[in-house]
Amino acid sequence: MEENKECCHKKKERAEKEYRDLINRLSRIEGQVRGIKRMVEEDVYCTDILIQVSAVNAALNSFNKVLLANHIRSCVAEDIREGKEETIDELVGVLQKLMK
Amino acid sequence: MEENKECCHKKKERAEKEYRDLINRLSRIEGQVRGIKRMVEEDVYCTDILIQVSAVNAALNSFNKVLLANHIRSCVAEDIREGKEETIDELVGVLQKLMK
Amino acid sequence: MEENKECCHKKKERAEKEYRDLINRLSRIEGQVRGIKRMVEEDVYCTDILIQVSAVNAALNSFNKVLLANHIRSCVAEDIREGKEETIDELVGVLQKLMK
Amino acid sequence: MEENKECCHKKKERAEKEYRDLINRLSRIEGQVRGIKRMVEEDVYCTDILIQVSAVNAALNSFNKVLLANHIRSCVAEDIREGKEETIDELVGVLQKLMK
């Protein structure tokens, strides 16, 4: 994991395959949100919109699962091997937020 | 609630205020998703992205709460008063899906 | 729905079948929680316990879905027919809390 | 982490403080579930029960956060240092289930 600290934020250069997958997922999600906007514009009935929104939630949740799995297998595992303990606290912290 | 059945889907004409609120919320969510895409494009660190995604989840959840409250106060209440019992099953059905 | 206000809380007398189902579900959940306690007492590995706990969560969620469906079909529908509008606000309020 | 494989399940001997905390949390949760049973037995109104059940869900979620944090700081970190890679897959697997 190439880790340069240009700005205050740590960076993570991802393999092309992971990068492509994450971007494609987000493009689909963006399209779904636009689709829901059209449903509101076309006076579609409430329950149909509610179901679509929960589908977007599921897609975002799935995105997060993939990203988290990659993060643990790469950043977390590598940092622990290199003795960078702060990554453990970082992982625990983000999980506390995700597990609301 | 004006309910015409042009296509198989029931329609729901919403008051301008509700309509505007729902559209604005979705525009913000769309912007957030594009923002996350930029984060991936700019190799932002995983945990920062994970947190942003869960913020979009929260925004979608809040959108659904508003839509559901409006739906219950208008469609469901009106239909029950008019003896249209199927709306009760419809509400129960959608809640079963949302309460995963 | 027999609604007497002995104490500040509204009451709900449930049909025997619904009552039995709810009590049985809770007894099973109570047993599951005791089972998890035994796992901790027997030094069972963390991930096995984590999975069991999420199974209890799922059982509680399913209990809530059943209770909510019964509530909407009986209390909410009856009250709306009788013009008791406060039950609508009550339902919206509880859903806002459940949909965290 | 003392890891003996009496049965097919891995074991985890926890420090007294962690053990005591986990057991106390589960005892409280068990009491809450019994309390909900009493509410059903006493014909308490649906929405009051629904709210209590979601409080138990929150308590279980908080239990899982504590257990997961301890697991990552001890089992996962130690195993990765010792080159036991399977613990990474194990963590990713359990998170996929918890992040439904």
mmCIF file of C-alpha atoms in Angstrom:
data_model
loop_
_atom_site.group_PDB
_atom_site.id
_atom_site.type_symbol
_atom_site.label_atom_id
_atom_site.label_comp_id
_atom_site.label_asym_id
_atom_site.label_seq_id
_atom_site.Cartn_x
_atom_site.Cartn_y
_atom_site.Cartn_z
ATOM 1 C CA MET A 1 0.000 0.000 0.000
ATOM 2 C CA GLU A 2 1.663 3.162 -1.227
ATOM 3 C CA GLU A 3 1.074 5.675 1.521
ATOM 4 C CA ASN A 4 2.025 9.309 0.827
ATOM 5 C CA LYS A 5 0.757 12.097 2.991
ATOM 6 C CA GLU A 6 0.415 14.973 0.438
ATOM 7 C CA CYS A 7 -2.462 16.433 2.427
ATOM 8 C CA CYS A 8 -3.496 15.598 5.995
ATOM 9 C CA HIS A 9 -5.321 12.524 4.637
ATOM 10 C CA LYS A 10 -3.592 9.173 4.164
ATOM 11 C CA LYS A 11 -3.798 7.896 0.591
ATOM 12 C CA LYS A 12 -4.420 4.420 -0.736
ATOM 13 C CA GLU A 13 -3.462 3.505 -4.282
ATOM 14 C CA ARG A 14 -5.706 0.606 -5.288
ATOM 15 C CA ALA A 15 -5.158 -2.115 -7.864
ATOM 16 C CA GLU A 16 -6.889 -1.380 -11.193
ATOM 17 C CA LYS A 17 -9.394 -4.199 -10.661
ATOM 18 C CA GLU A 18 -10.496 -2.975 -7.224
ATOM 19 C CA TYR A 19 -10.549 0.629 -8.455
ATOM 20 C CA ARG A 20 -12.716 -0.282 -11.492
ATOM 21 C CA ASP A 21 -15.128 -2.294 -9.319
ATOM 22 C CA LEU A 22 -15.597 0.497 -6.757
ATOM 23 C CA ILE A 23 -16.135 3.151 -9.461
ATOM 24 C CA ASN A 24 -18.651 0.960 -11.335
ATOM 25 C CA ARG A 25 -20.603 0.322 -8.143
ATOM 26 C CA LEU A 26 -20.778 4.025 -7.389
ATOM 27 C CA SER A 27 -21.860 4.862 -10.946
ATOM 28 C CA ARG A 28 -24.721 2.385 -10.653
ATOM 29 C CA ILE A 29 -25.707 3.836 -7.264
ATOM 30 C CA GLU A 30 -25.615 7.367 -8.704
ATOM 31 C CA GLY A 31 -27.921 6.182 -11.494
ATOM 32 C CA GLN A 32 -30.278 4.600 -8.960
ATOM 33 C CA VAL A 33 -30.513 7.863 -7.023
ATOM 34 C CA ARG A 34 -31.291 9.762 -10.218
ATOM 35 C CA GLY A 35 -33.922 7.124 -10.974
ATOM 36 C CA ILE A 36 -35.575 7.771 -7.614
ATOM 37 C CA LYS A 37 -35.581 11.499 -8.350
ATOM 38 C CA ARG A 38 -37.468 10.779 -11.583
ATOM 39 C CA MET A 39 -39.950 8.646 -9.608
ATOM 40 C CA VAL A 40 -40.692 11.640 -7.364
ATOM 41 C CA GLU A 41 -40.918 13.936 -10.410
ATOM 42 C CA GLU A 42 -43.412 11.501 -12.019
ATOM 43 C CA ASP A 43 -45.591 11.292 -8.881
ATOM 44 C CA VAL A 44 -44.846 7.625 -8.382
ATOM 45 C CA TYR A 45 -46.603 6.086 -5.371
ATOM 46 C CA CYS A 46 -44.800 6.231 -2.002
ATOM 47 C CA THR A 47 -44.247 2.530 -1.342
ATOM 48 C CA ASP A 48 -42.599 2.030 -4.752
ATOM 49 C CA ILE A 49 -40.125 4.811 -3.921
ATOM 50 C CA LEU A 50 -39.521 3.490 -0.382
ATOM 51 C CA ILE A 51 -38.526 0.097 -1.790
ATOM 52 C CA GLN A 52 -36.168 1.674 -4.346
ATOM 53 C CA VAL A 53 -34.449 3.709 -1.645
ATOM 54 C CA SER A 54 -33.861 0.606 0.457
ATOM 55 C CA ALA A 55 -32.325 -1.024 -2.647
ATOM 56 C CA VAL A 56 -29.829 1.863 -2.827
ATOM 57 C CA ASN A 57 -29.089 1.351 0.865
ATOM 58 C CA ALA A 58 -28.362 -2.294 0.167
ATOM 59 C CA ALA A 59 -26.042 -1.359 -2.728
ATOM 60 C CA LEU A 60 -24.159 1.117 -0.528
ATOM 61 C CA ASN A 61 -23.902 -1.506 2.217
ATOM 62 C CA SER A 62 -22.503 -3.976 -0.263
ATOM 63 C CA PHE A 63 -19.996 -1.341 -1.496
ATOM 64 C CA ASN A 64 -18.863 -0.816 2.103
ATOM 65 C CA LYS A 65 -18.460 -4.539 2.702
ATOM 66 C CA VAL A 66 -16.169 -4.852 -0.338
ATOM 67 C CA LEU A 67 -14.138 -1.781 0.610
ATOM 68 C CA LEU A 68 -13.817 -2.925 4.233
ATOM 69 C CA ALA A 69 -12.717 -6.419 3.244
ATOM 70 C CA ASN A 70 -10.036 -4.984 0.918
ATOM 71 C CA HIS A 71 -8.951 -2.550 3.634
ATOM 72 C CA ILE A 72 -8.530 -5.307 6.230
ATOM 73 C CA ARG A 73 -6.673 -7.634 3.846
ATOM 74 C CA SER A 74 -4.279 -4.905 2.689
ATOM 75 C CA CYS A 75 -3.842 -1.792 4.854
ATOM 76 C CA VAL A 76 -4.675 -3.387 8.225
ATOM 77 C CA ALA A 77 -2.751 -6.615 7.722
ATOM 78 C CA GLU A 78 0.321 -4.842 6.293
ATOM 79 C CA ASP A 79 0.385 -2.179 9.010
ATOM 80 C CA ILE A 80 0.080 -4.746 11.799
ATOM 81 C CA ARG A 81 2.952 -6.714 10.285
ATOM 82 C CA GLU A 82 4.987 -3.509 10.185
ATOM 83 C CA GLY A 83 4.131 -2.763 13.803
ATOM 84 C CA LYS A 84 1.935 0.263 13.020
ATOM 85 C CA GLU A 85 -0.522 -0.273 15.851
ATOM 86 C CA GLU A 86 -2.622 2.859 15.199
ATOM 87 C CA THR A 87 -4.289 1.089 12.299
ATOM 88 C CA ILE A 88 -5.940 -1.262 14.802
ATOM 89 C CA ASP A 89 -7.529 1.651 16.681
ATOM 90 C CA GLU A 90 -8.516 3.165 13.344
ATOM 91 C CA LEU A 91 -10.274 -0.070 12.287
ATOM 92 C CA VAL A 92 -12.055 -0.413 15.631
ATOM 93 C CA GLY A 93 -13.134 3.231 15.405
ATOM 94 C CA VAL A 94 -14.614 2.942 11.934
ATOM 95 C CA LEU A 95 -16.421 -0.304 12.842
ATOM 96 C CA GLN A 96 -18.030 1.393 15.844
ATOM 97 C CA LYS A 97 -19.478 3.970 13.429
ATOM 98 C CA LEU A 98 -20.549 1.457 10.791
ATOM 99 C CA MET A 99 -22.212 -0.850 13.340
ATOM 100 C CA LYS A 100 -24.881 1.652 14.405
ATOM 101 C CA MET B 1 -54.619 11.952 -2.789
ATOM 102 C CA GLU B 2 -55.217 12.017 -6.527
ATOM 103 C CA GLU B 3 -54.970 8.400 -7.583
ATOM 104 C CA ASN B 4 -55.021 7.721 -11.328
ATOM 105 C CA LYS B 5 -53.932 4.404 -12.734
ATOM 106 C CA GLU B 6 -52.397 5.449 -16.136
ATOM 107 C CA CYS B 7 -49.918 2.628 -15.850
ATOM 108 C CA CYS B 8 -50.032 -0.340 -13.478
ATOM 109 C CA HIS B 9 -48.476 1.849 -10.763
ATOM 110 C CA LYS B 10 -50.583 3.952 -8.402
ATOM 111 C CA LYS B 11 -49.672 7.650 -8.524
ATOM 112 C CA LYS B 12 -49.354 10.172 -5.709
ATOM 113 C CA GLU B 13 -49.488 13.886 -6.420
ATOM 114 C CA ARG B 14 -47.595 15.582 -3.601
ATOM 115 C CA ALA B 15 -47.909 19.091 -2.244
ATOM 116 C CA GLU B 16 -45.249 21.461 -3.639
ATOM 117 C CA LYS B 17 -43.517 21.725 -0.251
ATOM 118 C CA GLU B 18 -43.168 17.957 0.171
ATOM 119 C CA TYR B 19 -42.175 17.564 -3.482
ATOM 120 C CA ARG B 20 -39.451 20.262 -3.178
ATOM 121 C CA ASP B 21 -38.092 18.747 0.040
ATOM 122 C CA LEU B 22 -37.836 15.243 -1.405
ATOM 123 C CA ILE B 23 -36.146 16.458 -4.605
ATOM 124 C CA ASN B 24 -33.647 18.593 -2.662
ATOM 125 C CA ARG B 25 -32.765 15.683 -0.412
ATOM 126 C CA LEU B 26 -32.142 13.440 -3.421
ATOM 127 C CA SER B 27 -30.034 16.102 -5.164
ATOM 128 C CA ARG B 28 -27.822 16.344 -2.071
ATOM 129 C CA ILE B 29 -27.534 12.543 -1.888
ATOM 130 C CA GLU B 30 -26.627 12.400 -5.585
ATOM 131 C CA GLY B 31 -23.906 14.985 -4.914
ATOM 132 C CA GLN B 32 -22.616 12.946 -1.968
ATOM 133 C CA VAL B 33 -22.336 9.824 -4.126
ATOM 134 C CA ARG B 34 -20.408 11.778 -6.782
ATOM 135 C CA GLY B 35 -18.184 13.070 -3.982
ATOM 136 C CA ILE B 36 -17.394 9.514 -2.910
ATOM 137 C CA LYS B 37 -16.550 8.642 -6.497
ATOM 138 C CA ARG B 38 -14.020 11.512 -6.530
ATOM 139 C CA MET B 39 -12.561 10.170 -3.262
ATOM 140 C CA VAL B 40 -11.932 6.799 -4.937
ATOM 141 C CA GLU B 41 -10.515 8.541 -8.022
ATOM 142 C CA GLU B 42 -8.149 10.544 -5.774
ATOM 143 C CA ASP B 43 -6.936 7.434 -3.880
ATOM 144 C CA VAL B 44 -8.426 8.627 -0.603
ATOM 145 C CA TYR B 45 -7.824 6.255 2.323
ATOM 146 C CA CYS B 46 -10.394 3.522 2.924
ATOM 147 C CA THR B 47 -11.733 4.536 6.324
ATOM 148 C CA ASP B 48 -12.490 8.073 5.115
ATOM 149 C CA ILE B 49 -14.574 6.620 2.279
ATOM 150 C CA LEU B 50 -16.315 4.114 4.566
ATOM 151 C CA ILE B 51 -17.479 6.932 6.833
ATOM 152 C CA GLN B 52 -18.750 8.993 3.880
ATOM 153 C CA VAL B 53 -20.745 6.040 2.575
ATOM 154 C CA SER B 54 -22.419 5.541 5.933
ATOM 155 C CA ALA B 55 -23.328 9.268 5.887
ATOM 156 C CA VAL B 56 -25.144 8.666 2.575
ATOM 157 C CA ASN B 57 -26.903 5.701 4.175
ATOM 158 C CA ALA B 58 -28.055 7.972 6.982
ATOM 159 C CA ALA B 59 -29.318 10.568 4.486
ATOM 160 C CA LEU B 60 -31.263 7.912 2.564
ATOM 161 C CA ASN B 61 -32.687 6.579 5.830
ATOM 162 C CA SER B 62 -33.808 10.061 6.769
ATOM 163 C CA PHE B 63 -35.382 10.519 3.306
ATOM 164 C CA ASN B 64 -37.312 7.271 3.821
ATOM 165 C CA LYS B 65 -38.514 8.344 7.262
ATOM 166 C CA VAL B 66 -39.935 11.584 5.835
ATOM 167 C CA LEU B 67 -41.558 9.823 2.902
ATOM 168 C CA LEU B 68 -43.033 7.116 5.123
ATOM 169 C CA ALA B 69 -44.433 9.624 7.621
ATOM 170 C CA ASN B 70 -46.096 11.577 4.789
ATOM 171 C CA HIS B 71 -47.414 8.346 3.297
ATOM 172 C CA ILE B 72 -49.003 7.215 6.573
ATOM 173 C CA ARG B 73 -50.528 10.633 7.316
ATOM 174 C CA SER B 74 -52.031 10.951 3.829
ATOM 175 C CA CYS B 75 -52.467 7.831 1.703
ATOM 176 C CA VAL B 76 -52.849 5.300 4.544
ATOM 177 C CA ALA B 77 -55.095 7.420 6.756
ATOM 178 C CA GLU B 78 -57.321 8.494 3.828
ATOM 179 C CA ASP B 79 -57.624 4.981 2.405
ATOM 180 C CA ILE B 80 -58.530 3.479 5.784
ATOM 181 C CA ARG B 81 -61.212 6.134 6.253
ATOM 182 C CA GLU B 82 -62.551 5.257 2.794
ATOM 183 C CA GLY B 83 -62.560 1.567 3.660
ATOM 184 C CA LYS B 84 -59.740 0.658 1.261
ATOM 185 C CA GLU B 85 -58.249 -2.090 3.411
ATOM 186 C CA GLU B 86 -55.536 -3.155 0.918
ATOM 187 C CA THR B 87 -53.490 -0.121 1.913
ATOM 188 C CA ILE B 88 -52.995 -1.701 5.352
ATOM 189 C CA ASP B 89 -51.468 -4.832 3.835
ATOM 190 C CA GLU B 90 -49.406 -2.615 1.542
ATOM 191 C CA LEU B 91 -48.015 -0.656 4.525
ATOM 192 C CA VAL B 92 -47.270 -3.822 6.506
ATOM 193 C CA GLY B 93 -45.556 -5.296 3.444
ATOM 194 C CA VAL B 94 -43.282 -2.321 2.855
ATOM 195 C CA LEU B 95 -42.381 -2.120 6.561
ATOM 196 C CA GLN B 96 -41.348 -5.772 6.559
ATOM 197 C CA LYS B 97 -38.862 -4.923 3.770
ATOM 198 C CA LEU B 98 -37.609 -1.714 5.366
ATOM 199 C CA MET B 99 -37.120 -3.343 8.794
ATOM 200 C CA LYS B 100 -34.435 -5.769 7.647
ATOM 201 C CA MET C 1 -59.098 -3.571 20.936
ATOM 202 C CA GLU C 2 -60.143 -3.207 24.542
ATOM 203 C CA GLU C 3 -58.565 0.017 25.679
ATOM 204 C CA ASN C 4 -58.682 0.801 29.393
ATOM 205 C CA LYS C 5 -56.413 3.346 30.980
ATOM 206 C CA GLU C 6 -55.829 1.865 34.479
ATOM 207 C CA CYS C 7 -52.386 3.433 34.596
ATOM 208 C CA CYS C 8 -50.999 6.161 32.298
ATOM 209 C CA HIS C 9 -50.240 3.416 29.717
ATOM 210 C CA LYS C 10 -52.806 2.283 27.132
ATOM 211 C CA LYS C 11 -53.491 -1.439 27.261
ATOM 212 C CA LYS C 12 -53.978 -3.937 24.460
ATOM 213 C CA GLU C 13 -55.730 -7.234 25.070
ATOM 214 C CA ARG C 14 -54.444 -9.617 22.404
ATOM 215 C CA ALA C 15 -56.072 -12.701 20.947
ATOM 216 C CA GLU C 16 -54.797 -15.949 22.535
ATOM 217 C CA LYS C 17 -53.004 -16.976 19.338
ATOM 218 C CA GLU C 18 -51.072 -13.699 19.027
ATOM 219 C CA TYR C 19 -50.348 -13.695 22.771
ATOM 220 C CA ARG C 20 -48.996 -17.283 22.666
ATOM 221 C CA ASP C 21 -46.829 -16.533 19.624
ATOM 222 C CA LEU C 22 -45.276 -13.415 21.171
ATOM 223 C CA ILE C 23 -44.564 -15.174 24.490
ATOM 224 C CA ASN C 24 -43.015 -18.199 22.741
ATOM 225 C CA ARG C 25 -40.764 -15.956 20.652
ATOM 226 C CA LEU C 26 -39.571 -14.134 23.756
ATOM 227 C CA SER C 27 -38.934 -17.393 25.624
ATOM 228 C CA ARG C 28 -36.758 -18.616 22.765
ATOM 229 C CA ILE C 29 -34.884 -15.284 22.700
ATOM 230 C CA GLU C 30 -34.360 -15.471 26.467
ATOM 231 C CA GLY C 31 -32.918 -18.966 26.008
ATOM 232 C CA GLN C 32 -30.623 -17.708 23.230
ATOM 233 C CA VAL C 33 -29.276 -14.960 25.485
ATOM 234 C CA ARG C 34 -28.609 -17.484 28.245
ATOM 235 C CA GLY C 35 -26.872 -19.644 25.656
ATOM 236 C CA ILE C 36 -24.565 -16.769 24.749
ATOM 237 C CA LYS C 37 -23.771 -16.265 28.421
ATOM 238 C CA ARG C 38 -22.695 -19.926 28.604
ATOM 239 C CA MET C 39 -20.505 -19.397 25.527
ATOM 240 C CA VAL C 40 -18.688 -16.564 27.329
ATOM 241 C CA GLU C 41 -18.432 -18.689 30.500
ATOM 242 C CA GLU C 42 -16.932 -21.528 28.422
ATOM 243 C CA ASP C 43 -14.349 -19.253 26.732
ATOM 244 C CA VAL C 44 -15.872 -19.784 23.311
ATOM 245 C CA TYR C 45 -14.056 -17.940 20.512
ATOM 246 C CA CYS C 46 -15.170 -14.378 19.731
ATOM 247 C CA THR C 47 -16.485 -14.804 16.195
ATOM 248 C CA ASP C 48 -18.772 -17.673 17.240
ATOM 249 C CA ILE C 49 -20.300 -15.429 19.913
ATOM 250 C CA LEU C 50 -20.610 -12.460 17.530
ATOM 251 C CA ILE C 51 -22.628 -14.573 15.101
ATOM 252 C CA GLN C 52 -24.922 -15.861 17.860
ATOM 253 C CA VAL C 53 -25.611 -12.319 19.050
ATOM 254 C CA SER C 54 -26.581 -11.215 15.548
ATOM 255 C CA ALA C 55 -28.974 -14.207 15.442
ATOM 256 C CA VAL C 56 -30.680 -12.844 18.574
ATOM 257 C CA ASN C 57 -30.874 -9.456 16.892
ATOM 258 C CA ALA C 58 -32.586 -11.068 13.934
ATOM 259 C CA ALA C 59 -35.065 -12.865 16.239
ATOM 260 C CA LEU C 60 -35.893 -9.598 18.028
ATOM 261 C CA ASN C 61 -36.313 -7.848 14.675
ATOM 262 C CA SER C 62 -38.675 -10.562 13.540
ATOM 263 C CA PHE C 63 -40.629 -10.257 16.837
ATOM 264 C CA ASN C 64 -40.966 -6.515 16.198
ATOM 265 C CA LYS C 65 -42.169 -7.036 12.646
ATOM 266 C CA VAL C 66 -44.940 -9.371 13.846
ATOM 267 C CA LEU C 67 -45.966 -7.038 16.648
ATOM 268 C CA LEU C 68 -45.939 -3.993 14.353
ATOM 269 C CA ALA C 69 -48.017 -5.750 11.685
ATOM 270 C CA ASN C 70 -50.612 -6.779 14.296
ATOM 271 C CA HIS C 71 -50.594 -3.258 15.733
ATOM 272 C CA ILE C 72 -51.238 -1.644 12.339
ATOM 273 C CA ARG C 73 -53.970 -4.110 11.380
ATOM 274 C CA SER C 74 -55.791 -3.715 14.703
ATOM 275 C CA CYS C 75 -55.084 -0.642 16.842
ATOM 276 C CA VAL C 76 -54.102 1.748 14.022
ATOM 277 C CA ALA C 77 -56.807 0.726 11.571
ATOM 278 C CA GLU C 78 -59.548 0.741 14.233
ATOM 279 C CA ASP C 79 -58.496 4.082 15.700
ATOM 280 C CA ILE C 80 -58.360 5.757 12.285
ATOM 281 C CA ARG C 81 -61.849 4.441 11.502
ATOM 282 C CA GLU C 82 -63.036 5.877 14.830
ATOM 283 C CA GLY C 83 -61.408 9.220 14.051
ATOM 284 C CA LYS C 84 -58.700 8.920 16.733
ATOM 285 C CA GLU C 85 -56.002 10.738 14.805
ATOM 286 C CA GLU C 86 -53.351 10.626 17.553
ATOM 287 C CA THR C 87 -52.670 6.992 16.711
ATOM 288 C CA ILE C 88 -51.242 8.134 13.359
ATOM 289 C CA ASP C 89 -48.695 10.398 15.085
ATOM 290 C CA GLU C 90 -47.965 7.571 17.510
ATOM 291 C CA LEU C 91 -47.248 5.137 14.641
ATOM 292 C CA VAL C 92 -45.058 7.659 12.804
ATOM 293 C CA GLY C 93 -43.190 8.360 16.046
ATOM 294 C CA VAL C 94 -42.434 4.718 16.791
ATOM 295 C CA LEU C 95 -41.351 4.086 13.189
ATOM 296 C CA GLN C 96 -38.887 6.979 13.371
ATOM 297 C CA LYS C 97 -37.280 5.241 16.362
ATOM 298 C CA LEU C 98 -37.320 1.754 14.833
ATOM 299 C CA MET C 99 -35.856 2.944 11.508
ATOM 300 C CA LYS C 100 -32.543 4.104 12.968
ATOM 301 C CA MET D 1 -4.611 -15.596 23.643
ATOM 302 C CA GLU D 2 -4.562 -19.167 24.850
ATOM 303 C CA GLU D 3 -5.879 -21.224 21.980
ATOM 304 C CA ASN D 4 -6.573 -24.897 22.677
ATOM 305 C CA LYS D 5 -8.711 -26.971 20.400
ATOM 306 C CA GLU D 6 -10.509 -29.354 22.838
ATOM 307 C CA CYS D 7 -13.496 -29.453 20.550
ATOM 308 C CA CYS D 8 -13.717 -28.273 16.954
ATOM 309 C CA HIS D 9 -14.211 -24.709 18.261
ATOM 310 C CA LYS D 10 -11.292 -22.383 18.988
ATOM 311 C CA LYS D 11 -11.268 -21.079 22.555
ATOM 312 C CA LYS D 12 -10.495 -17.621 23.912
ATOM 313 C CA GLU D 13 -9.565 -17.126 27.536
ATOM 314 C CA ARG D 14 -10.490 -13.544 28.405
ATOM 315 C CA ALA D 15 -9.121 -11.258 31.100
ATOM 316 C CA GLU D 16 -11.317 -11.139 34.218
ATOM 317 C CA LYS D 17 -12.338 -7.527 33.539
ATOM 318 C CA GLU D 18 -13.518 -8.240 29.979
ATOM 319 C CA TYR D 19 -15.199 -11.471 31.115
ATOM 320 C CA ARG D 20 -17.068 -9.700 33.932
ATOM 321 C CA ASP D 21 -18.189 -6.877 31.603
ATOM 322 C CA LEU D 22 -19.529 -9.265 28.957
ATOM 323 C CA ILE D 23 -21.384 -11.400 31.513
ATOM 324 C CA ASN D 24 -22.928 -8.324 33.196
ATOM 325 C CA ARG D 25 -24.106 -6.977 29.860
ATOM 326 C CA LEU D 26 -25.747 -10.298 28.993
ATOM 327 C CA SER D 27 -27.409 -10.526 32.417
ATOM 328 C CA ARG D 28 -28.931 -7.085 31.908
ATOM 329 C CA ILE D 29 -30.104 -8.046 28.410
ATOM 330 C CA GLU D 30 -31.645 -11.255 29.775
ATOM 331 C CA GLY D 31 -33.488 -9.165 32.354
ATOM 332 C CA GLN D 32 -34.719 -6.779 29.647
ATOM 333 C CA VAL D 33 -36.110 -9.694 27.617
ATOM 334 C CA ARG D 34 -37.918 -11.024 30.694
ATOM 335 C CA GLY D 35 -39.255 -7.512 31.243
ATOM 336 C CA ILE D 36 -40.695 -7.468 27.730
ATOM 337 C CA LYS D 37 -42.339 -10.818 28.384
ATOM 338 C CA ARG D 38 -44.046 -9.313 31.436
ATOM 339 C CA MET D 39 -45.233 -6.383 29.274
ATOM 340 C CA VAL D 40 -46.922 -8.844 26.901
ATOM 341 C CA GLU D 41 -48.376 -10.771 29.856
ATOM 342 C CA GLU D 42 -49.776 -7.495 31.263
ATOM 343 C CA ASP D 43 -51.355 -6.455 27.944
ATOM 344 C CA VAL D 44 -49.096 -3.441 27.602
ATOM 345 C CA TYR D 45 -49.758 -1.362 24.456
ATOM 346 C CA CYS D 46 -47.849 -2.323 21.303
ATOM 347 C CA THR D 47 -45.741 0.795 20.775
ATOM 348 C CA ASP D 48 -44.363 0.628 24.330
ATOM 349 C CA ILE D 49 -43.217 -2.940 23.676
ATOM 350 C CA LEU D 50 -41.783 -2.070 20.254
ATOM 351 C CA ILE D 51 -39.597 0.617 21.821
ATOM 352 C CA GLN D 52 -38.369 -1.745 24.561
ATOM 353 C CA VAL D 53 -37.417 -4.361 22.000
ATOM 354 C CA SER D 54 -35.362 -1.844 20.029
ATOM 355 C CA ALA D 55 -33.607 -0.941 23.306
ATOM 356 C CA VAL D 56 -32.581 -4.602 23.649
ATOM 357 C CA ASN D 57 -31.346 -4.520 20.062
ATOM 358 C CA ALA D 58 -29.223 -1.500 20.919
ATOM 359 C CA ALA D 59 -27.806 -3.282 23.994
ATOM 360 C CA LEU D 60 -26.924 -6.351 21.925
ATOM 361 C CA ASN D 61 -25.326 -4.135 19.279
ATOM 362 C CA SER D 62 -23.252 -2.430 21.931
ATOM 363 C CA PHE D 63 -22.228 -5.848 23.339
ATOM 364 C CA ASN D 64 -21.077 -6.884 19.856
ATOM 365 C CA LYS D 65 -19.083 -3.671 19.381
ATOM 366 C CA VAL D 66 -17.192 -4.297 22.625
ATOM 367 C CA LEU D 67 -16.561 -7.944 21.801
ATOM 368 C CA LEU D 68 -15.433 -7.131 18.255
ATOM 369 C CA ALA D 69 -13.068 -4.387 19.415
ATOM 370 C CA ASN D 70 -11.486 -6.762 21.950
ATOM 371 C CA HIS D 71 -11.259 -9.479 19.298
ATOM 372 C CA ILE D 72 -9.471 -7.225 16.813
ATOM 373 C CA ARG D 73 -7.055 -5.836 19.416
ATOM 374 C CA SER D 74 -6.130 -9.290 20.712
ATOM 375 C CA CYS D 75 -6.843 -12.346 18.541
ATOM 376 C CA VAL D 76 -6.610 -10.621 15.137
ATOM 377 C CA ALA D 77 -3.564 -8.480 15.893
ATOM 378 C CA GLU D 78 -1.673 -11.358 17.547
ATOM 379 C CA ASP D 79 -2.485 -13.848 14.791
ATOM 380 C CA ILE D 80 -1.420 -11.455 12.039
ATOM 381 C CA ARG D 81 1.871 -10.842 13.845
ATOM 382 C CA GLU D 82 2.357 -14.588 14.063
ATOM 383 C CA GLY D 83 1.612 -14.977 10.374
ATOM 384 C CA LYS D 84 -1.714 -16.786 10.884
ATOM 385 C CA GLU D 85 -3.444 -15.331 7.846
ATOM 386 C CA GLU D 86 -6.715 -17.281 8.238
ATOM 387 C CA THR D 87 -7.747 -14.917 11.010
ATOM 388 C CA ILE D 88 -8.033 -12.147 8.410
ATOM 389 C CA ASP D 89 -10.510 -14.160 6.342
ATOM 390 C CA GLU D 90 -12.341 -15.053 9.543
ATOM 391 C CA LEU D 91 -12.680 -11.354 10.507
ATOM 392 C CA VAL D 92 -13.828 -10.369 7.019
ATOM 393 C CA GLY D 93 -16.352 -13.225 7.055
ATOM 394 C CA VAL D 94 -17.882 -12.271 10.385
ATOM 395 C CA LEU D 95 -18.073 -8.595 9.377
ATOM 396 C CA GLN D 96 -19.954 -9.519 6.196
ATOM 397 C CA LYS D 97 -22.591 -11.188 8.411
ATOM 398 C CA LEU D 98 -22.726 -8.401 10.991
ATOM 399 C CA MET D 99 -23.024 -5.651 8.332
ATOM 400 C CA LYS D 100 -26.363 -6.828 6.975
#
